[in-house]
Short mmCIF file of C-alpha atoms and ligand atoms in Angstrom, two decimals:
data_model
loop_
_atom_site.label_atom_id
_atom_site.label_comp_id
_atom_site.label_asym_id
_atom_site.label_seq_id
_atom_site.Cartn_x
_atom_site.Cartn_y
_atom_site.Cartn_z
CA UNK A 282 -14.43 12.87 -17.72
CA UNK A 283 -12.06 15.29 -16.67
CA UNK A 284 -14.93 17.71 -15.20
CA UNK A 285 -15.87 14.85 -12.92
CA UNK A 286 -12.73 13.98 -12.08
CA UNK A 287 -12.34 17.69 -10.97
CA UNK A 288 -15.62 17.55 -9.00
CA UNK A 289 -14.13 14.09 -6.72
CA UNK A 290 -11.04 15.55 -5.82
CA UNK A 291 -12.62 19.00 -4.75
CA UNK A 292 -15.64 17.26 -2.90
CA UNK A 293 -13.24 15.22 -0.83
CA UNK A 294 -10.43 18.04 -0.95
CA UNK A 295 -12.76 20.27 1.19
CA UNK A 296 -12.49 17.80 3.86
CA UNK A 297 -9.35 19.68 5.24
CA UNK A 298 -9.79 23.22 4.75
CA UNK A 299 -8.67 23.84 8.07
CA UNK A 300 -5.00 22.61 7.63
CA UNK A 301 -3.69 25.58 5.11
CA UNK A 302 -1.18 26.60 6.82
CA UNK A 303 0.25 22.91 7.46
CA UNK A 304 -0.11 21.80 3.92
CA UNK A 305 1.85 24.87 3.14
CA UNK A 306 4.77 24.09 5.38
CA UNK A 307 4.68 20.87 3.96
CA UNK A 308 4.65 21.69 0.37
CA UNK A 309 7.42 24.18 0.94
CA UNK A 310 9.13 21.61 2.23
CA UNK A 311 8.71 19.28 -0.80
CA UNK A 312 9.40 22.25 -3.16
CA UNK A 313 12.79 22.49 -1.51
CA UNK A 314 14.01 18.30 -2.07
CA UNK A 315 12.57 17.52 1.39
CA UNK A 316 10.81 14.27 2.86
CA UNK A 317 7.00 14.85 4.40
CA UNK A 318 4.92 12.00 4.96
CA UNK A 319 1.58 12.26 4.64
CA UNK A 320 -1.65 10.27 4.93
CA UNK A 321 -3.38 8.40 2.30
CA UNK A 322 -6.74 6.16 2.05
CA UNK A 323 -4.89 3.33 2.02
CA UNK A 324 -1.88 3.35 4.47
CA UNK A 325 0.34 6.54 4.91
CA UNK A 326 3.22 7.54 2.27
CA UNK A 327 7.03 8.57 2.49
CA UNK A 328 6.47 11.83 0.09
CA UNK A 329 8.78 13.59 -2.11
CA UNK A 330 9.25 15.77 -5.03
CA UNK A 331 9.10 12.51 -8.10
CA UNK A 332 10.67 14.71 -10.84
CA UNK A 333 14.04 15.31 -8.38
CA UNK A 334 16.06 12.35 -8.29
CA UNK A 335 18.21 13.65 -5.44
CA UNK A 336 14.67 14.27 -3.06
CA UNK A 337 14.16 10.75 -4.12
CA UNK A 338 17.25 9.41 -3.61
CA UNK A 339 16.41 10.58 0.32
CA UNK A 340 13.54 8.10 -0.01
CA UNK A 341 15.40 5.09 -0.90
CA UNK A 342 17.60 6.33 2.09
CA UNK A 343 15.81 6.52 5.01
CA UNK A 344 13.68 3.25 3.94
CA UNK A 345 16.66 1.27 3.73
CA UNK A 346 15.01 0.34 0.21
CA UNK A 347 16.89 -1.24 -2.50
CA UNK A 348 17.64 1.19 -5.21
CA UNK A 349 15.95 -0.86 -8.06
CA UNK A 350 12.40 -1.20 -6.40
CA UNK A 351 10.43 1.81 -8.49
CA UNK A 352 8.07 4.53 -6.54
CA UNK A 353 4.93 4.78 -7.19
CA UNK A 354 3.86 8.56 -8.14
CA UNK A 355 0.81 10.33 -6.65
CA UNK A 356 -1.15 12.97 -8.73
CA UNK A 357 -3.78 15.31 -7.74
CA UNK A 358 -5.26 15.75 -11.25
CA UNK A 359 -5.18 13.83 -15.01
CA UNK A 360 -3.26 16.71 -16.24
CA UNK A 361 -0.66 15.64 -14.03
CA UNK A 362 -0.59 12.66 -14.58
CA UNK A 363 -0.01 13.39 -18.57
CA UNK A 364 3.01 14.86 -17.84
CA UNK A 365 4.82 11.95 -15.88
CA UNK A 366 2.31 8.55 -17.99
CA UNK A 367 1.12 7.88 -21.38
CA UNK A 368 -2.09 7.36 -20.55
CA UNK A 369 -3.79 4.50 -22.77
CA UNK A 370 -7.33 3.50 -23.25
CA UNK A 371 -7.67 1.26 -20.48
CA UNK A 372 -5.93 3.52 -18.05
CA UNK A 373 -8.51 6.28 -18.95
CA UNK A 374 -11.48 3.77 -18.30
CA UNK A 375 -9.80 2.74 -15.38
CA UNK A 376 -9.11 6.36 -13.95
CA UNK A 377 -12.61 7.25 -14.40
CA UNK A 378 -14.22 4.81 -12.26
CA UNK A 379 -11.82 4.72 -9.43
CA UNK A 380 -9.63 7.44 -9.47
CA UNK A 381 -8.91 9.25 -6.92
CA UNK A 382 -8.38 6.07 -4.89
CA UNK A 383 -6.54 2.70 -4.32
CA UNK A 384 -5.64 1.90 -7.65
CA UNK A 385 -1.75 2.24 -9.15
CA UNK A 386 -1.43 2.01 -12.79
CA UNK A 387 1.98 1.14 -14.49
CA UNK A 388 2.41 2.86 -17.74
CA UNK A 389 4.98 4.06 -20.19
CA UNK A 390 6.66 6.64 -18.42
CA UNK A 391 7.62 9.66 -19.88
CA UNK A 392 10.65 11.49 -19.49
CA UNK A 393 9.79 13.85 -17.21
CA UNK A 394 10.14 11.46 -14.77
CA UNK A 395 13.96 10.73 -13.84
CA UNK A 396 15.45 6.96 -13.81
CA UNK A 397 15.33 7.34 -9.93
CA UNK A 398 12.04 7.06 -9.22
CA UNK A 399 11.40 4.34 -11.83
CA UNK A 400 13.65 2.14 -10.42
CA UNK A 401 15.34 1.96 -13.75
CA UNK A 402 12.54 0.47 -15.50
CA UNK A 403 10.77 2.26 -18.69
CA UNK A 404 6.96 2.38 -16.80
CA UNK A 405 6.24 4.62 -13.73
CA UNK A 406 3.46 3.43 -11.44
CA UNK A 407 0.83 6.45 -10.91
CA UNK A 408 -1.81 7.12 -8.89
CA UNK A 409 -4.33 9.73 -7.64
CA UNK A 410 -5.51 9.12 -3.32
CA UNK A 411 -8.30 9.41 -2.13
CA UNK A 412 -7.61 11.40 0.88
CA UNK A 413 -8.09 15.29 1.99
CA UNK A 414 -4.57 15.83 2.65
CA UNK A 415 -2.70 13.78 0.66
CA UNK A 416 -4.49 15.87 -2.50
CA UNK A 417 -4.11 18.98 -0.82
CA UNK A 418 -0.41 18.75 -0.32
CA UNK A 419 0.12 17.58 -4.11
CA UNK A 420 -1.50 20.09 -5.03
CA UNK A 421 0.26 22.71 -3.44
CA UNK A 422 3.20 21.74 -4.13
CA UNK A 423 2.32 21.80 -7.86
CA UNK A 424 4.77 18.72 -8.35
CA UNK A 425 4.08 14.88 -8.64
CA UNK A 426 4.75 13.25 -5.55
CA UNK A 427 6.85 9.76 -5.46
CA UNK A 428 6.00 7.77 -2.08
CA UNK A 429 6.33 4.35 -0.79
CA UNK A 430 4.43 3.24 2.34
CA UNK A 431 6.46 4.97 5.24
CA UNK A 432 7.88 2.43 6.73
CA UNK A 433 11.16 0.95 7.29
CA UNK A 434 12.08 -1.58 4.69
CA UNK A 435 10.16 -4.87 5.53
CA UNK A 436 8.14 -4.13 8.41
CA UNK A 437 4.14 -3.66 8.26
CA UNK A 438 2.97 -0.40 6.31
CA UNK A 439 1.99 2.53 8.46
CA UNK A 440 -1.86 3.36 9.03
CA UNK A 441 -1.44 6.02 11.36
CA UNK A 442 1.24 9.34 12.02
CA UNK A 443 2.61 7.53 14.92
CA UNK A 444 3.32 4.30 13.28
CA UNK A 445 5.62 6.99 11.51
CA UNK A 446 7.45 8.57 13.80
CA UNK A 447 8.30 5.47 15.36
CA UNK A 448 9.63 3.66 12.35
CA UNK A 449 11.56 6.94 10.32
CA UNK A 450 11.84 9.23 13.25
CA UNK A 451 14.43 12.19 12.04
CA UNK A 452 14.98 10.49 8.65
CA UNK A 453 11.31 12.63 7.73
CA UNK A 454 11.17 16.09 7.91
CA UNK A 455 7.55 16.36 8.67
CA UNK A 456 4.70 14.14 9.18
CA UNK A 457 1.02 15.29 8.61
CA UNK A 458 -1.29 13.25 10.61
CA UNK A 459 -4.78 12.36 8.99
CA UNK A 460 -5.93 10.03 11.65
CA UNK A 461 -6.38 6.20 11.09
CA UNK A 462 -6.23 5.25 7.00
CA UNK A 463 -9.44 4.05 6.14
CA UNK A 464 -8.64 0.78 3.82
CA UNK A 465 -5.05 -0.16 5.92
CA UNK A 466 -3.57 -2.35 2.62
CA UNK A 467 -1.87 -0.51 0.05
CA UNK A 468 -2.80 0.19 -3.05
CA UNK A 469 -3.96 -2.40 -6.24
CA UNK A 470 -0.97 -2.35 -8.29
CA UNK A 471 -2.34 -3.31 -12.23
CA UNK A 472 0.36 -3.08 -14.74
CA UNK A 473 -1.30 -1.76 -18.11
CA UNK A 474 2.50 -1.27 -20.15
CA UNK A 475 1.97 -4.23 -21.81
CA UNK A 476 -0.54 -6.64 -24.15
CA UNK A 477 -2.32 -7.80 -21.50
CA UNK A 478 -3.39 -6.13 -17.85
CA UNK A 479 -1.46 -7.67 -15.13
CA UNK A 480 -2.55 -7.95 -11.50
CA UNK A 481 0.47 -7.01 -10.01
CA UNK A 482 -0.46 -6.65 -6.29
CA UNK A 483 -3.87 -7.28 -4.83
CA UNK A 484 -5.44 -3.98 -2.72
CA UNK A 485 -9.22 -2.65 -2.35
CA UNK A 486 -9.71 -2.23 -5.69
CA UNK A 487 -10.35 -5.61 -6.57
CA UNK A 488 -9.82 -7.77 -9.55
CA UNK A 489 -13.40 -8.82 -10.44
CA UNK A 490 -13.96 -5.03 -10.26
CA UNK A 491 -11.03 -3.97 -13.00
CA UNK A 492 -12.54 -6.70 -15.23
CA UNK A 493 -15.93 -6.23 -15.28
CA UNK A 494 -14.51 -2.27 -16.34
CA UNK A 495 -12.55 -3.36 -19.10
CA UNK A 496 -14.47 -6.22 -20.12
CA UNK A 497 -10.97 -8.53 -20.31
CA UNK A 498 -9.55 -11.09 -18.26
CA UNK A 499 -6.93 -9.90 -15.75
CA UNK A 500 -4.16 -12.41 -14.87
CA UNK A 501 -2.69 -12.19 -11.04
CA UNK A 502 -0.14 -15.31 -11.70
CA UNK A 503 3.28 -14.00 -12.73
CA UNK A 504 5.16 -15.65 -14.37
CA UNK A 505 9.63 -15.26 -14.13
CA UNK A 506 9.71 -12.64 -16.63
CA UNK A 507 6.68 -10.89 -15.13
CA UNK A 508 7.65 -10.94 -11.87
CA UNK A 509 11.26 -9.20 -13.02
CA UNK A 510 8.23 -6.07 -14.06
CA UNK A 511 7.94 -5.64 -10.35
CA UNK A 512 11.00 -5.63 -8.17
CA UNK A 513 8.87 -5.19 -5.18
CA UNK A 514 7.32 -8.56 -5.56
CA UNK A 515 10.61 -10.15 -5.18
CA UNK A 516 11.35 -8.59 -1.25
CA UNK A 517 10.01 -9.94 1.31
CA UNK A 518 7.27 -7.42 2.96
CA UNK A 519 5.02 -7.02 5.96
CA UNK A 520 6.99 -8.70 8.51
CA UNK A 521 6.61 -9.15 11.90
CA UNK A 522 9.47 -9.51 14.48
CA UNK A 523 7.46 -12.68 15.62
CA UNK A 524 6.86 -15.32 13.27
CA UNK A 525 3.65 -15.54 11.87
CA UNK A 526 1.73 -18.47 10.58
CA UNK A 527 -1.23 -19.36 8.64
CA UNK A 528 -4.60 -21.61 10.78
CA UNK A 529 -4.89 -24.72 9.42
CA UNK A 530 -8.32 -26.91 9.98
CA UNK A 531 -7.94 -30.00 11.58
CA UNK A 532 -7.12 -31.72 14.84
CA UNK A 533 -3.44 -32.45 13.77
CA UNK A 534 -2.43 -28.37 13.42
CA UNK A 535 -4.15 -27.59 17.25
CA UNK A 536 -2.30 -30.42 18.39
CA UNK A 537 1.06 -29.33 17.29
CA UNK A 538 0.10 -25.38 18.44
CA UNK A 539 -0.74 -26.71 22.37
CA UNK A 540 2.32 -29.41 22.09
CA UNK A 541 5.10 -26.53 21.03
CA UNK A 542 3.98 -25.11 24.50
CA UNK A 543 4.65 -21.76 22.88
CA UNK A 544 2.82 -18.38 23.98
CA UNK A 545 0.47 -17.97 20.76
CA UNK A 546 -1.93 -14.74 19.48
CA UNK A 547 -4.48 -15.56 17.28
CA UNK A 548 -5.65 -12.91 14.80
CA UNK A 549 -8.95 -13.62 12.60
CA UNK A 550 -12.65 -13.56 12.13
CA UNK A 551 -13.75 -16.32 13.98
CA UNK A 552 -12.76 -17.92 17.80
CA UNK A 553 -9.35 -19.90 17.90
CA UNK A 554 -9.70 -23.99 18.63
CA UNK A 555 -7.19 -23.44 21.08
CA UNK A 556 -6.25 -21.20 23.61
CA UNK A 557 -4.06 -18.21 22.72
CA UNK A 558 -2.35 -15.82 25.16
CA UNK A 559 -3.81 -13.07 23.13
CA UNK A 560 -6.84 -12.74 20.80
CA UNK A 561 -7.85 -10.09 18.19
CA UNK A 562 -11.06 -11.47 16.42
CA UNK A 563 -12.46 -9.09 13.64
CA UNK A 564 -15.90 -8.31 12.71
CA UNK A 565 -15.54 -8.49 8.77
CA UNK A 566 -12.71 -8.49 6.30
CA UNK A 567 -12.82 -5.37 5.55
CA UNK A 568 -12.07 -4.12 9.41
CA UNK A 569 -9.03 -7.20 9.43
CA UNK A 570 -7.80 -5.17 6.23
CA UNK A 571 -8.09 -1.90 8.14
CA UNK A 572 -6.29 -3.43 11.46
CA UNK A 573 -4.03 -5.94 10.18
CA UNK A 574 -0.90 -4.32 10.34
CA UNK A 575 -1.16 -2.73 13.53
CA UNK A 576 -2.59 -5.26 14.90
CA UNK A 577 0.76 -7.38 14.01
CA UNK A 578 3.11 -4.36 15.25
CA UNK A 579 0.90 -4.44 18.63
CA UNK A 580 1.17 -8.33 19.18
CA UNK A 581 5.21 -8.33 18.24
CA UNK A 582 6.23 -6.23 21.20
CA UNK A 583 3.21 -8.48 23.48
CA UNK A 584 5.32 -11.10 24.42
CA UNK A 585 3.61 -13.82 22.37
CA UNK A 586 6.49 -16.21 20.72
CA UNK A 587 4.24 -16.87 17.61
CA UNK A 588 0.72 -15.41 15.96
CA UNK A 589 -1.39 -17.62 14.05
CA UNK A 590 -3.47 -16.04 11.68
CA UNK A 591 -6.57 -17.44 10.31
CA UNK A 592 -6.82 -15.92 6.09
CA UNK A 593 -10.68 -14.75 5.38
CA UNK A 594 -12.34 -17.59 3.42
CA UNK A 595 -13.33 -15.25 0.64
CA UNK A 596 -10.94 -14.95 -2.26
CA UNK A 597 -12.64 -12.51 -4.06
CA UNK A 598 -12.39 -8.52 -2.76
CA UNK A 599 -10.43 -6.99 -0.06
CA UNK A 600 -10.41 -10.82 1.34
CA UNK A 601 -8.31 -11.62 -1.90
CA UNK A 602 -5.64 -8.78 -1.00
CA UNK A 603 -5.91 -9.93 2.89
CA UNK A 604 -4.23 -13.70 1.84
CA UNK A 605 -1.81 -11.72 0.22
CA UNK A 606 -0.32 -9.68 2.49
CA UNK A 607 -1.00 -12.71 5.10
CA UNK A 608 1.01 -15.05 2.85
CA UNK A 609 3.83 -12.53 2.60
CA UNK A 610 3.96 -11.86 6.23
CA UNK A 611 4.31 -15.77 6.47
CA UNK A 612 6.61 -16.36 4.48
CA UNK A 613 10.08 -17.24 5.25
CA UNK A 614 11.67 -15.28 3.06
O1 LIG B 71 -1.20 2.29 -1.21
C1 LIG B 71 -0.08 2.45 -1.70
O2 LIG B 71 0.22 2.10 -2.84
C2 LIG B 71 0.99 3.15 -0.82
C3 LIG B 71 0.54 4.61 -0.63
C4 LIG B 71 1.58 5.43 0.09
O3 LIG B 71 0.20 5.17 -1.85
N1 LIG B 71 2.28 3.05 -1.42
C5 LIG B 71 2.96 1.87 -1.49
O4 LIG B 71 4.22 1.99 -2.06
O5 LIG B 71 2.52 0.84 -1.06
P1 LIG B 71 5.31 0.84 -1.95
O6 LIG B 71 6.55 1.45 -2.50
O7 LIG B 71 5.38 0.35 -0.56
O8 LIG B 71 4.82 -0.25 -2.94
C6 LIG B 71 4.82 0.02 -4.33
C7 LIG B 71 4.76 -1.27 -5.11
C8 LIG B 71 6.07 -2.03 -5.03
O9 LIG B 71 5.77 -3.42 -4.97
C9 LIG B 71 6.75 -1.66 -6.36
O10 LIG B 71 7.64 -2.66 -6.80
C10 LIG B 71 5.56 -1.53 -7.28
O11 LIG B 71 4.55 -0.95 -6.49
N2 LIG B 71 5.87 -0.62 -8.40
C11 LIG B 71 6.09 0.70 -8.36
N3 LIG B 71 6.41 1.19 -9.58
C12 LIG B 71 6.37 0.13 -10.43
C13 LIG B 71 6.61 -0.04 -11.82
N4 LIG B 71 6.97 0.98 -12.61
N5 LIG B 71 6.48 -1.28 -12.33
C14 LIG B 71 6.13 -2.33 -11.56
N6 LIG B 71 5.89 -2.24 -10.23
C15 LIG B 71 6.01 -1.03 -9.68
MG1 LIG B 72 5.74 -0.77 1.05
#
């Protein structure tokens, strides 16, 4: 497994040969306690050295991130990842269908990895990206990599270097720009620390897919206890300046939109009943995934005093981890 594991990274490693000498500023920088973020397949990432709790401590910082919300780490091979995880039998499975990519697994953590980064619990969320330079910086900086999305606490997720700059400015001390992120939702979180995989945040890898690998049932309702496993469920996330709000069918919901004589954008995959001030209408889920957050950053400084956005009907899929992050950008708190 490992040999193919080997041959995925390098294949899409080669993608970026021509950065060297950026990858090496940027891994210096890491080596030295640092912040460098870089871009992954899914959105871009706040990056610093995982096994230094005072580079990580810089994270929390300049995110405005509560100190008890863990980080997951990135990894640019399995023997990495042995020396932060215990890896179990269902991570292994797991790792060799969709690793590198979109898929965090919370495991035992071992004590290489400082309190810090785990947010004080005993697991550490790992994973391995799918993406040129976010492997190529790991690896040359020969250390695991802790990063949130690189945002400011509570606002949308990043998908390009821009986004970046914008939110951390100076608080990052370099930001390596990989273009647009491909997928543009973060990562599927599954938690496999305890009896029973737990779908702790829906992303590209999708349920149906993790099941039919490890031929059990994986639950995505948490219950109170569960939900204390991840702190990050319990902050609000992806939120727009301007309130957002789910369609509704029926005549009632249109009637209420046109009678609040509010300035209205309408984000979704088919034409609005009404008529909105702006419009972004997406060919498929999978390019609302890619979009959605910038598409919300765009419409909040538009001058449109609410967006109304219309969930894909699938539930299954990226369309699953769509009406999540649409719920949470809904909700009121
Ligand atoms: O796609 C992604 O996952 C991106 C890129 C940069 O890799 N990262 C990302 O990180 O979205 P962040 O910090 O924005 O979200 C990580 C989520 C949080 O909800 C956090 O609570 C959860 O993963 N998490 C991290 N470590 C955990 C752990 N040990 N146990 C439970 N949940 C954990
Ligand atoms: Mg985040």
């Amino acid at each position: 497994m490992d040999s193919g594991l080997k041959a995925k990274v390098e294949k899409i490693m080669g993608e970026c040969a021509g950065l060297r000498g950026e990858i090496e500023r940027a891994a210096r920088l890491i080596r030295a306690g640092g912040l460098v973020a870089f871009p992954t397949e899914t959105v871009y990432g706040l990056g610093a050295n995982a096994l230094d709790p005072d580079a990580v401590a810089a994270i929390y910082k300049a995110k405005g991130r509560p100190s008890d919300n863990p980080i997951i780490v990135h990894v640019s091979s399995l023997q990495m990842a042995e020396t932060i995880a215990e890896l179990n039998n269902a991570a292994l499975l797991l790792i060799e269908k969709f690793w590198p990519g979109p898929l965090s697994l919370v495991l035992k953590a071992l004590p290489a990895v400082p309190e810090k980064t785990r947010g004080g619990l005993s697991t550490v969320a790992v994973r391995m990206p799918a993406n040129a330079l976010a492997l190529a910086l790991i690896e040359a900086s020969g250390v695991p990599i802790a990063a949130p999305s690189a945002n400011v606490s509570g606002r949308p997720s990043p998908t390009d270097a821009c986004t970046v700059q914008d939110d951390l400015g100076d608080n990052v001390a370099m930001v390596l720009d990989g273009g647009a992120a491909k997928v543009g939702l973060e990562s599927t979180v599954l938690d496999l620390s305890g009896g029973r995989p737990l779908l702790l945040r829906p992303g590209a890898v999708s349920r149906e897919a993790i099941e039919a690998v490890l031929g059990v049932q994986v639950s995505a309702t948490l219950s109170a206890g569960e939900l204390k496993r991840s702190p990050g469920t319990r902050y609000r996330h992806y939120a727009p300046s301007v309130p957002l709000i789910l369609a509704r069918e029926g005549d009632g919901f249109w009637r209420a939109v046109a009678a609040s004589g509010k300035k209205w954008a309408w984000l979704g995959l088919k034409e609005p009943l009404g008529d909105p001030q702006r419009k972004i209408i997406f060919a498929d889920a999978d390019e609302y995934a890619r979009e959605l957050f910038r598409a919300l950053r765009l419409l909040e400084v538009s001058g449109v005093e609410i967006i109304i956005a219309d969930p894909p009907l699938d539930e299954v899929g990226i369309g699953a981890a769509l009406r999540d992050r649409l719920a949470r950008a809904a909700a009121a708190d």
